[in-house]
Amino acid sequence: MTLSVVARLRTGALIACAVVVAGCGVQPESEATGANAVTRANCGIDITVGAPPQRIYAAYQPSIEIAHALGVTDRLVGTAFLDSTVLPEYQDAQAKSAYVEKLPSRDELLSQKPDFVLSGFNGVFAKSAQNSVGTRASLHELGVQTWVVSPLCPSADGLADEAIDPKTVRFENVYADLRDLGALWGVSDRAEDVVTELSARIAAVGAKVADAPKPRVAVITPKDDGTYTAAGGIDFITQIIEAAGGVNAFADLTERRNVQIGAEELIARDPDIILTSACCKATYTRADGQPQVDKLVGNPAFANLTAVRNGVVHPFLFADRAAGVRIAHATELVAELIHPDLFGR
């Protein structure tokens, strides 16, 4: 029976435990082998495997880290396009993985003979994208199954950020993705361990900030043309900020994840705290966001912004806005930045 992501959302308490989620070499479970096909729904598309995929291609940071977290590093035939360094627990695994900076062309991808392509960004399969490898349907016709992280589901195959449903931009959908991929890849127990750890860490932050004031936080990227992009309400950072005890100052903008704004709009919104959004190199750390901080703080037009006056414009990574296994790390980090009094900073 096909299980939709929405139908499989779970509620209730999860037992906290410390789980090491890096590594590779997890063996497939027998339930997904031979004639026992497994089907899960992703973005309205049924994905069926007769046995756990053995040649997985992971595109973009969220999917690469998900693959390592679920222990299928040894099944990766390629990885592409990291926005920053991977989390410390995945660095050894990523060092063992074939990696290219740019997304492969369709021909380059198919030359790796993947049986499953996991993408951390919907543009990989978008008709309008310059670096598209083709629609999901076109890959399925070749026997290559695909998956897009659910909070980025477009309104139809072949589209990108158009009409993302805000209701899907939830932690629960990340957990559902992990469980679904765990079932398809034959590593359900591993997936459940990862979900348990992530949800417990996020719940711990929530308990700590429950009674704290909720500052208005903006995630801003300065552009070379003098404009800026702000992370809107359907960007996953909105969930992270809320879990960390804040409010996205641009949450009401939900047409796209990244909304172009002018200086006047940023001044009018006057966020309490500003985070940058450094991207996109596999070597980047938070320190590489400092030039963006300097550009914002050094702009005379922003001298009276609350965040600038209070010295709370912080370097931040685009990778930490992602709907993947970084969500606990990102929630903890944002909570420390916006509530330093509660986290000993």
Short mmCIF file of C-alpha atoms in Angstrom, two decimals:
data_model
loop_
_atom_site.label_atom_id
_atom_site.label_comp_id
_atom_site.label_asym_id
_atom_site.label_seq_id
_atom_site.Cartn_x
_atom_site.Cartn_y
_atom_site.Cartn_z
CA MET A 1 0.00 0.00 0.00
CA THR A 2 1.40 3.41 -0.91
CA LEU A 3 2.12 5.58 2.08
CA SER A 4 2.03 9.34 1.58
CA VAL A 5 4.40 11.54 3.49
CA VAL A 6 1.56 13.47 5.06
CA ALA A 7 -0.29 10.35 6.16
CA ARG A 8 2.80 9.00 7.90
CA LEU A 9 3.54 11.99 10.10
CA ARG A 10 3.92 10.84 13.67
CA THR A 11 3.25 12.67 16.89
CA GLY A 12 4.10 11.89 20.47
CA ALA A 13 7.23 11.73 22.51
CA LEU A 14 10.42 10.10 21.24
CA ILE A 15 12.97 8.61 23.62
CA ALA A 16 16.14 10.65 23.78
CA CYS A 17 19.32 8.80 23.04
CA ALA A 18 22.77 9.56 21.75
CA VAL A 19 23.15 7.96 18.38
CA VAL A 20 26.23 8.18 16.22
CA VAL A 21 24.81 8.60 12.75
CA ALA A 22 27.93 8.76 10.60
CA GLY A 23 29.58 5.92 8.79
CA CYS A 24 28.88 3.41 6.12
CA GLY A 25 28.43 -0.24 5.40
CA VAL A 26 24.95 -0.82 6.80
CA GLN A 27 23.59 -4.05 5.35
CA PRO A 28 20.17 -4.04 3.64
CA GLU A 29 17.28 -5.52 5.59
CA SER A 30 15.65 -8.63 4.14
CA GLU A 31 12.15 -7.11 4.07
CA ALA A 32 12.97 -5.10 0.96
CA THR A 33 14.67 -7.81 -1.05
CA GLY A 34 13.58 -10.17 -3.81
CA ALA A 35 9.87 -10.11 -4.58
CA ASN A 36 9.05 -7.98 -1.54
CA ALA A 37 8.79 -4.63 -3.28
CA VAL A 38 8.64 -1.50 -1.14
CA THR A 39 6.66 1.59 -2.20
CA ARG A 40 6.66 5.06 -0.72
CA ALA A 41 5.17 8.30 -2.06
CA ASN A 42 7.31 11.39 -2.57
CA CYS A 43 5.89 14.69 -3.83
CA GLY A 44 2.83 12.83 -5.12
CA ILE A 45 4.89 10.26 -7.03
CA ASP A 46 4.99 6.58 -6.05
CA ILE A 47 8.53 5.24 -5.73
CA THR A 48 8.89 1.45 -5.77
CA VAL A 49 12.01 -0.68 -5.37
CA GLY A 50 12.16 -4.45 -5.62
CA ALA A 51 15.31 -4.49 -3.51
CA PRO A 52 17.36 -1.80 -1.73
CA PRO A 53 19.15 0.39 -4.30
CA GLN A 54 22.87 -0.29 -4.54
CA ARG A 55 23.99 2.61 -6.76
CA ILE A 56 22.77 5.84 -5.14
CA TYR A 57 23.65 9.31 -6.43
CA ALA A 58 23.28 12.15 -3.92
CA ALA A 59 22.95 15.72 -5.20
CA TYR A 60 23.25 18.71 -2.86
CA GLN A 61 24.21 18.94 0.80
CA PRO A 62 20.99 17.65 2.42
CA SER A 63 20.93 14.46 0.37
CA ILE A 64 24.66 13.79 0.81
CA GLU A 65 24.40 14.08 4.58
CA ILE A 66 21.19 12.02 4.66
CA ALA A 67 22.96 9.21 2.80
CA HIS A 68 25.82 9.22 5.29
CA ALA A 69 23.46 9.43 8.25
CA LEU A 70 21.51 6.41 7.03
CA GLY A 71 24.74 4.46 6.62
CA VAL A 72 24.73 3.91 2.85
CA THR A 73 28.03 5.62 2.11
CA ASP A 74 29.37 2.44 0.52
CA ARG A 75 26.45 2.50 -1.95
CA LEU A 76 27.11 6.02 -3.23
CA VAL A 77 28.30 6.12 -6.83
CA GLY A 78 28.66 9.88 -6.68
CA THR A 79 27.97 13.05 -4.72
CA ALA A 80 27.72 16.60 -6.03
CA PHE A 81 27.43 20.22 -4.92
CA LEU A 82 28.16 20.79 -1.26
CA ASP A 83 27.20 24.20 0.11
CA SER A 84 29.70 23.95 2.98
CA THR A 85 31.78 21.43 4.85
CA VAL A 86 29.74 18.44 5.94
CA LEU A 87 29.04 18.05 9.64
CA PRO A 88 32.00 16.63 11.59
CA GLU A 89 30.33 13.25 12.07
CA TYR A 90 30.15 12.77 8.28
CA GLN A 91 33.58 14.02 7.27
CA ASP A 92 35.26 10.61 7.20
CA ALA A 93 32.38 9.15 5.21
CA GLN A 94 32.41 12.00 2.70
CA ALA A 95 36.18 11.67 2.27
CA LYS A 96 35.53 8.15 0.97
CA SER A 97 32.90 9.30 -1.53
CA ALA A 98 33.36 10.38 -5.13
CA TYR A 99 32.59 14.11 -5.30
CA VAL A 100 32.23 16.79 -7.98
CA GLU A 101 31.65 20.48 -7.28
CA LYS A 102 29.12 21.05 -10.04
CA LEU A 103 26.00 19.04 -10.71
CA PRO A 104 26.52 16.47 -13.43
CA SER A 105 24.81 16.76 -16.79
CA ARG A 106 22.18 14.16 -17.55
CA ASP A 107 24.68 12.14 -19.58
CA GLU A 108 27.31 12.39 -16.84
CA LEU A 109 24.80 11.27 -14.25
CA LEU A 110 23.62 8.31 -16.30
CA SER A 111 27.21 7.27 -17.00
CA GLN A 112 27.46 6.43 -13.29
CA LYS A 113 24.61 3.92 -13.78
CA PRO A 114 22.66 5.04 -10.69
CA ASP A 115 19.55 3.14 -9.63
CA PHE A 116 18.43 5.90 -7.25
CA VAL A 117 18.96 9.69 -7.29
CA LEU A 118 18.34 11.60 -4.07
CA SER A 119 18.23 15.38 -4.37
CA GLY A 120 18.34 18.02 -1.67
CA PHE A 121 17.01 20.61 -4.12
CA ASN A 122 14.02 20.42 -6.44
CA GLY A 123 15.80 22.24 -9.28
CA VAL A 124 17.76 19.10 -10.17
CA PHE A 125 14.67 17.79 -11.97
CA ALA A 126 13.22 21.14 -13.10
CA LYS A 127 12.67 21.81 -16.80
CA SER A 128 13.62 25.45 -16.30
CA ALA A 129 16.91 24.74 -14.53
CA GLN A 130 20.13 25.09 -16.49
CA ASN A 131 21.65 22.15 -14.65
CA SER A 132 18.62 19.83 -14.73
CA VAL A 133 19.21 16.13 -15.26
CA GLY A 134 15.68 15.78 -16.62
CA THR A 135 12.31 15.32 -15.00
CA ARG A 136 11.79 12.56 -12.50
CA ALA A 137 9.42 10.82 -14.92
CA SER A 138 12.11 10.75 -17.61
CA LEU A 139 14.54 9.06 -15.20
CA HIS A 140 11.92 6.61 -13.97
CA GLU A 141 11.41 5.49 -17.57
CA LEU A 142 15.08 4.44 -17.52
CA GLY A 143 14.67 2.52 -14.26
CA VAL A 144 16.29 5.20 -12.12
CA GLN A 145 14.19 5.98 -9.03
CA THR A 146 14.29 9.50 -7.58
CA TRP A 147 13.51 11.39 -4.39
CA VAL A 148 13.31 15.08 -3.46
CA VAL A 149 13.40 16.14 0.19
CA SER A 150 9.71 16.63 0.96
CA PRO A 151 9.72 20.23 2.26
CA LEU A 152 10.87 21.21 -1.25
CA CYS A 153 8.17 19.36 -3.17
CA PRO A 154 7.17 21.45 -6.21
CA SER A 155 3.57 21.54 -7.35
CA ALA A 156 4.37 19.21 -10.27
CA ASP A 157 7.24 17.18 -11.68
CA GLY A 158 9.56 19.41 -13.72
CA LEU A 159 9.02 22.51 -11.57
CA ALA A 160 11.25 23.97 -8.86
CA ASP A 161 10.23 26.39 -6.10
CA GLU A 162 6.85 27.18 -7.66
CA ALA A 163 3.90 26.62 -5.33
CA ILE A 164 5.64 24.88 -2.45
CA ASP A 165 2.93 24.14 0.11
CA PRO A 166 3.88 25.85 3.41
CA LYS A 167 2.20 22.99 5.29
CA THR A 168 4.92 20.62 4.05
CA VAL A 169 7.76 22.74 5.45
CA ARG A 170 7.88 20.90 8.77
CA PHE A 171 10.34 18.86 10.83
CA GLU A 172 7.86 16.01 10.68
CA ASN A 173 8.31 15.80 6.92
CA VAL A 174 12.07 15.47 7.34
CA TYR A 175 11.44 12.60 9.76
CA ALA A 176 8.98 11.04 7.31
CA ASP A 177 11.58 11.31 4.52
CA LEU A 178 14.15 9.55 6.67
CA ARG A 179 11.73 6.75 7.52
CA ASP A 180 10.62 6.39 3.89
CA LEU A 181 14.18 6.32 2.59
CA GLY A 182 15.07 3.89 5.35
CA ALA A 183 12.34 1.55 4.13
CA LEU A 184 13.33 1.90 0.47
CA TRP A 185 17.03 1.49 1.17
CA GLY A 186 16.59 -1.36 3.64
CA VAL A 187 17.87 0.54 6.68
CA SER A 188 14.68 1.26 8.63
CA ASP A 189 16.23 0.68 12.05
CA ARG A 190 19.02 3.11 11.28
CA ALA A 191 16.50 5.69 10.07
CA GLU A 192 14.46 5.39 13.26
CA ASP A 193 17.60 5.92 15.35
CA VAL A 194 18.43 9.08 13.41
CA VAL A 195 14.88 10.43 13.79
CA THR A 196 14.95 9.72 17.51
CA GLU A 197 18.21 11.56 18.00
CA LEU A 198 17.26 14.59 15.90
CA SER A 199 13.82 15.02 17.45
CA ALA A 200 15.19 14.64 20.98
CA ARG A 201 17.81 17.34 20.41
CA ILE A 202 15.26 19.73 18.94
CA ALA A 203 12.83 19.04 21.78
CA ALA A 204 15.58 19.83 24.29
CA VAL A 205 16.10 23.24 22.69
CA GLY A 206 12.38 23.86 22.66
CA ALA A 207 12.12 23.16 26.36
CA LYS A 208 14.92 25.60 27.09
CA VAL A 209 13.50 28.51 25.06
CA ALA A 210 9.82 27.90 25.82
CA ASP A 211 9.41 30.90 28.10
CA ALA A 212 11.91 33.21 26.40
CA PRO A 213 11.00 36.28 24.30
CA LYS A 214 10.83 35.57 20.56
CA PRO A 215 13.12 37.94 18.64
CA ARG A 216 12.46 38.69 14.98
CA VAL A 217 15.20 37.07 12.92
CA ALA A 218 16.03 37.79 9.27
CA VAL A 219 18.25 35.64 7.07
CA ILE A 220 19.75 38.03 4.53
CA THR A 221 22.07 37.51 1.57
CA PRO A 222 23.69 40.66 0.08
CA LYS A 223 23.83 40.50 -3.73
CA ASP A 224 26.47 42.00 -6.00
CA ASP A 225 23.92 44.33 -7.61
CA GLY A 226 23.12 46.05 -4.32
CA THR A 227 19.91 44.16 -3.65
CA TYR A 228 19.32 41.47 -1.07
CA THR A 229 17.48 38.20 -0.75
CA ALA A 230 15.60 37.30 2.38
CA ALA A 231 14.58 33.80 3.42
CA GLY A 232 10.80 33.75 3.22
CA GLY A 233 8.20 31.74 5.07
CA ILE A 234 8.50 28.58 2.96
CA ASP A 235 12.25 28.36 3.45
CA PHE A 236 13.06 25.71 6.02
CA ILE A 237 14.95 28.24 8.14
CA THR A 238 11.51 29.45 9.27
CA GLN A 239 10.97 26.17 11.12
CA ILE A 240 14.48 26.25 12.54
CA ILE A 241 14.10 29.81 13.81
CA GLU A 242 10.77 28.99 15.43
CA ALA A 243 12.16 25.86 17.09
CA ALA A 244 15.07 27.95 18.36
CA GLY A 245 12.71 30.45 20.02
CA GLY A 246 12.44 33.17 17.38
CA VAL A 247 10.26 34.40 14.52
CA ASN A 248 11.23 34.80 10.86
CA ALA A 249 10.88 38.52 10.14
CA PHE A 250 9.94 37.64 6.54
CA ALA A 251 7.66 34.69 7.30
CA ASP A 252 4.68 36.32 5.59
CA LEU A 253 6.42 36.13 2.19
CA THR A 254 5.58 32.67 0.89
CA GLU A 255 5.71 32.84 -2.91
CA ARG A 256 9.32 31.62 -3.05
CA ARG A 257 11.92 30.46 -0.57
CA ASN A 258 14.30 33.31 -1.46
CA VAL A 259 12.65 36.69 -1.88
CA GLN A 260 14.43 39.62 -3.49
CA ILE A 261 14.18 42.79 -1.42
CA GLY A 262 15.69 46.27 -1.42
CA ALA A 263 17.43 48.07 1.40
CA GLU A 264 14.21 49.95 2.16
CA GLU A 265 12.35 46.70 2.89
CA LEU A 266 15.03 45.52 5.29
CA ILE A 267 15.01 48.88 7.06
CA ALA A 268 11.22 48.86 7.31
CA ARG A 269 11.16 45.38 8.85
CA ASP A 270 14.06 46.22 11.22
CA PRO A 271 14.78 42.68 12.48
CA ASP A 272 16.17 42.18 15.96
CA ILE A 273 18.81 39.74 14.69
CA ILE A 274 20.28 39.13 11.23
CA LEU A 275 21.89 35.94 9.98
CA THR A 276 23.77 35.76 6.69
CA SER A 277 23.69 32.86 4.23
CA ALA A 278 27.15 31.95 2.96
CA CYS A 279 27.23 29.52 0.04
CA CYS A 280 28.42 27.46 -1.90
CA LYS A 281 31.78 25.68 -1.53
CA ALA A 282 32.61 22.34 0.05
CA THR A 283 35.23 24.07 2.23
CA TYR A 284 32.98 26.76 3.68
CA THR A 285 32.52 27.15 7.42
CA ARG A 286 30.57 29.82 9.29
CA ALA A 287 33.63 32.05 9.20
CA ASP A 288 33.15 32.39 5.45
CA GLY A 289 29.96 34.32 6.14
CA GLN A 290 31.91 37.18 7.69
CA PRO A 291 32.27 39.16 4.43
CA GLN A 292 28.48 39.22 4.16
CA VAL A 293 28.30 40.47 7.75
CA ASP A 294 30.83 43.20 6.95
CA LYS A 295 28.83 44.26 3.88
CA LEU A 296 25.66 44.63 5.92
CA VAL A 297 27.24 46.27 8.95
CA GLY A 298 29.35 48.57 6.79
CA ASN A 299 26.39 49.93 4.83
CA PRO A 300 25.58 53.43 6.20
CA ALA A 301 21.93 52.90 5.31
CA PHE A 302 21.75 50.15 7.92
CA ALA A 303 23.46 52.01 10.75
CA ASN A 304 20.22 52.37 12.71
CA LEU A 305 19.00 48.81 12.25
CA THR A 306 18.39 47.21 15.63
CA ALA A 307 20.54 44.20 14.73
CA VAL A 308 23.43 46.41 13.62
CA ARG A 309 23.26 48.71 16.65
CA ASN A 310 23.19 45.72 19.00
CA GLY A 311 26.01 43.88 17.24
CA VAL A 312 23.91 40.82 16.42
CA VAL A 313 24.53 40.35 12.71
CA HIS A 314 25.97 36.85 12.63
CA PRO A 315 27.71 34.80 9.92
CA PHE A 316 25.60 31.81 8.97
CA LEU A 317 25.63 29.09 6.33
CA PHE A 318 23.09 28.40 3.62
CA ALA A 319 23.66 24.72 4.43
CA ASP A 320 22.16 25.27 7.88
CA ARG A 321 18.87 26.33 6.29
CA ALA A 322 18.37 22.90 4.77
CA ALA A 323 15.65 20.33 5.35
CA GLY A 324 17.91 17.41 6.18
CA VAL A 325 19.84 15.87 9.03
CA ARG A 326 21.40 19.23 9.94
CA ILE A 327 18.12 20.37 11.49
CA ALA A 328 19.14 19.61 15.08
CA HIS A 329 22.57 21.17 14.64
CA ALA A 330 21.01 24.25 13.02
CA THR A 331 18.33 24.59 15.70
CA GLU A 332 20.93 24.40 18.46
CA LEU A 333 23.14 26.95 16.69
CA VAL A 334 20.35 29.45 16.01
CA ALA A 335 19.12 29.11 19.59
CA GLU A 336 22.62 29.92 20.87
CA LEU A 337 22.83 32.96 18.59
CA ILE A 338 19.44 34.44 19.46
CA HIS A 339 19.31 33.39 23.12
CA PRO A 340 22.96 33.58 24.27
CA ASP A 341 21.84 34.12 27.84
CA LEU A 342 20.19 30.69 27.89
CA PHE A 343 23.08 28.82 26.30
CA GLY A 344 26.10 30.26 28.07
CA ARG A 345 27.51 32.25 25.15
#
